[in-house]
Structure formats: structure tokens, C-alpha cells
Amino acid sequence: MFEATDLSEKYYARRIKAVMHLLPEMKKRYAAKYPEMDMVSEFAEAASFPSITYDIIDWQMDVCLGAAVW
């Protein structure tokens, strides 16, 4: 799983830092709109799903090339 998603220590640590930084913002934005949900827990859970990094997405889908052509 780590190889397929490129979740090396560098990317994993950066993802954790980004999620921790965004938790208060997510609560501020959405807690009043969805009072029945614990937005901090929901966002943390959603952000913890393994997903591929931007580098792999760009390599597979040529995102930067597509943006340049567009």
C-alpha cells in the first residue's frame, strides 16, 4: 500500500501536518452547517484514507501537461 500510494515518510508527515493545520478551519466552516456531525473527526477520517500523491497523479494523467495545453 505504501509503495502504491507513495506514502513515504516525507509525504506522510506532510499530510499529517496539513490535516492538523486544517482541522480548526474545517470546524469553523462546517460545524454550524452540520451540527449533527463532529466535523473534526469526520475530516480527520476522510483525510486519513490512503490516496496517491500528486506526483503519481501527474505521472499517470499528465495533469501539468494538460494544464499547459489548456
JSON list of C-alpha atoms in Angstrom, two decimals, residues 19-42:
[
{"chain": "A", "resi": 19, "resn": "VAL", "atom": "CA", "xyz": [-4.58, 17.91, 8.19]},
{"chain": "A", "resi": 20, "resn": "MET", "atom": "CA", "xyz": [-3.74, 19.11, 11.70]},
{"chain": "A", "resi": 21, "resn": "HIS", "atom": "CA", "xyz": [-3.49, 22.66, 10.36]},
{"chain": "A", "resi": 22, "resn": "LEU", "atom": "CA", "xyz": [-6.87, 22.42, 8.61]},
{"chain": "A", "resi": 23, "resn": "LEU", "atom": "CA", "xyz": [-8.89, 20.81, 11.43]},
{"chain": "A", "resi": 24, "resn": "PRO", "atom": "CA", "xyz": [-9.81, 24.12, 13.15]},
{"chain": "A", "resi": 25, "resn": "GLU", "atom": "CA", "xyz": [-10.70, 25.68, 9.79]},
{"chain": "A", "resi": 26, "resn": "MET", "atom": "CA", "xyz": [-12.98, 22.78, 8.87]},
{"chain": "A", "resi": 27, "resn": "LYS", "atom": "CA", "xyz": [-14.73, 23.07, 12.23]},
{"chain": "A", "resi": 28, "resn": "LYS", "atom": "CA", "xyz": [-15.17, 26.82, 11.78]},
{"chain": "A", "resi": 29, "resn": "ARG", "atom": "CA", "xyz": [-16.56, 26.45, 8.26]},
{"chain": "A", "resi": 30, "resn": "TYR", "atom": "CA", "xyz": [-18.89, 23.50, 8.67]},
{"chain": "A", "resi": 31, "resn": "ALA", "atom": "CA", "xyz": [-19.79, 22.86, 12.33]},
{"chain": "A", "resi": 32, "resn": "ALA", "atom": "CA", "xyz": [-22.78, 25.21, 12.30]},
{"chain": "A", "resi": 33, "resn": "LYS", "atom": "CA", "xyz": [-23.97, 23.89, 8.94]},
{"chain": "A", "resi": 34, "resn": "TYR", "atom": "CA", "xyz": [-23.81, 20.25, 10.07]},
{"chain": "A", "resi": 35, "resn": "PRO", "atom": "CA", "xyz": [-24.41, 20.31, 13.85]},
{"chain": "A", "resi": 36, "resn": "GLU", "atom": "CA", "xyz": [-25.17, 16.59, 13.97]},
{"chain": "A", "resi": 37, "resn": "MET", "atom": "CA", "xyz": [-21.63, 15.75, 12.83]},
{"chain": "A", "resi": 38, "resn": "ASP", "atom": "CA", "xyz": [-18.30, 16.07, 14.60]},
{"chain": "A", "resi": 39, "resn": "MET", "atom": "CA", "xyz": [-16.52, 17.87, 11.77]},
{"chain": "A", "resi": 40, "resn": "VAL", "atom": "CA", "xyz": [-13.05, 17.41, 13.25]},
{"chain": "A", "resi": 41, "resn": "SER", "atom": "CA", "xyz": [-13.47, 13.63, 13.40]},
{"chain": "A", "resi": 42, "resn": "GLU", "atom": "CA", "xyz": [-15.16, 13.44, 10.01]}
]
